[in-house]
Coordinates of C-alpha atoms and ligand atoms in Angstrom, one line a residue:
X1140 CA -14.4 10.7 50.6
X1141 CA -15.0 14.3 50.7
X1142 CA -18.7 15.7 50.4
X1143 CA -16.9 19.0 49.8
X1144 CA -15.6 17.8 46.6
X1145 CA -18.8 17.0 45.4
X1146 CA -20.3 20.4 45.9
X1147 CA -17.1 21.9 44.2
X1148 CA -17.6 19.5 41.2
X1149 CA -21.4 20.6 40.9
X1150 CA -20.5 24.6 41.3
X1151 CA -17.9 24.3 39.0
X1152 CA -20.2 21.9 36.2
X1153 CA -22.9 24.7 35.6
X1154 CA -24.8 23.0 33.3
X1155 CA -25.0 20.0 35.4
X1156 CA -24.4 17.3 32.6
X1157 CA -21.8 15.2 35.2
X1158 CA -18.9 16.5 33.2
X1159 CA -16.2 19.8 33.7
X1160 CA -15.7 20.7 30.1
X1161 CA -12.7 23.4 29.8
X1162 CA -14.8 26.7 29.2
X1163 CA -16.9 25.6 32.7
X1164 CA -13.5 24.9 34.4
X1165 CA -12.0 28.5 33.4
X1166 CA -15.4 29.7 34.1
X1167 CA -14.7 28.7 37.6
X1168 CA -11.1 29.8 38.0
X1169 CA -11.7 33.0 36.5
X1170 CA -14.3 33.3 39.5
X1171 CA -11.9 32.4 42.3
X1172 CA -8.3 33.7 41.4
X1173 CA -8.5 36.4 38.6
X1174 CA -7.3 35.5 35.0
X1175 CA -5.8 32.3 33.1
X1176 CA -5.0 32.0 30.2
X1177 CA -6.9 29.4 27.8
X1178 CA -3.5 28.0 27.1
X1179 CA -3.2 27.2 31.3
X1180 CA -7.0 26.1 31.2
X1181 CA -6.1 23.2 28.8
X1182 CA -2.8 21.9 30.4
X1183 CA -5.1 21.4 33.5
X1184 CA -7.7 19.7 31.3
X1185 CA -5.2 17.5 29.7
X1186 CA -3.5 16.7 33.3
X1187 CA -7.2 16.0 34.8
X1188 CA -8.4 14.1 31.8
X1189 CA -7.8 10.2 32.2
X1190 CA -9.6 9.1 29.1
X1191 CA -9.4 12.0 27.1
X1192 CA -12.7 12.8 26.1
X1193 CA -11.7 16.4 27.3
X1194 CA -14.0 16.4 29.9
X1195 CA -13.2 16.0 33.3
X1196 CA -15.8 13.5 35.2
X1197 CA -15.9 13.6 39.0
X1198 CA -13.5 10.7 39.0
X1199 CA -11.3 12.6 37.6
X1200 CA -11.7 15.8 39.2
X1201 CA -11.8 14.2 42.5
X1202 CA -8.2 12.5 42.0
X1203 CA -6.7 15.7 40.1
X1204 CA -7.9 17.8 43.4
X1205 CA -7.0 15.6 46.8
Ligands
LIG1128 CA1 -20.8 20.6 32.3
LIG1129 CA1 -12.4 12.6 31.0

């Protein structure tokens, strides 16, 4: 259990609805390590996403980033 994660999960879900959606999630990338492509945003999303609502819950985000 990592607090950390939580914070990251909060910065990165901006508008704080409990769910990274892949705009927020490049959003956040964009921030920390210049440029992706929204081709590379949506692998991640799909690789992230478990139930494939193509939004990435804090389950999800906090297995995809151990
Ligand atoms: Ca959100
Ligand atoms: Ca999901």
């Amino acid at each position: 259990m990592s607090a950390d994660k939580r914070a990251d999960f909060n910065k990165i879900d901006t508008d704080g609805d409990g769910f990274i959606t892949a705009d927020e999630f490049k959003a956040s990338l964009q921030n920390g390590s210049g440029k992706v492509s929204d081709e590379n945003v949506k692998v991640i999303v799909r690789m992230a996403d478990e139930n494939g609502d193509k939004k990435i819950d804090f389950d999800e985000y906090a297995k995809f980033a151990r």
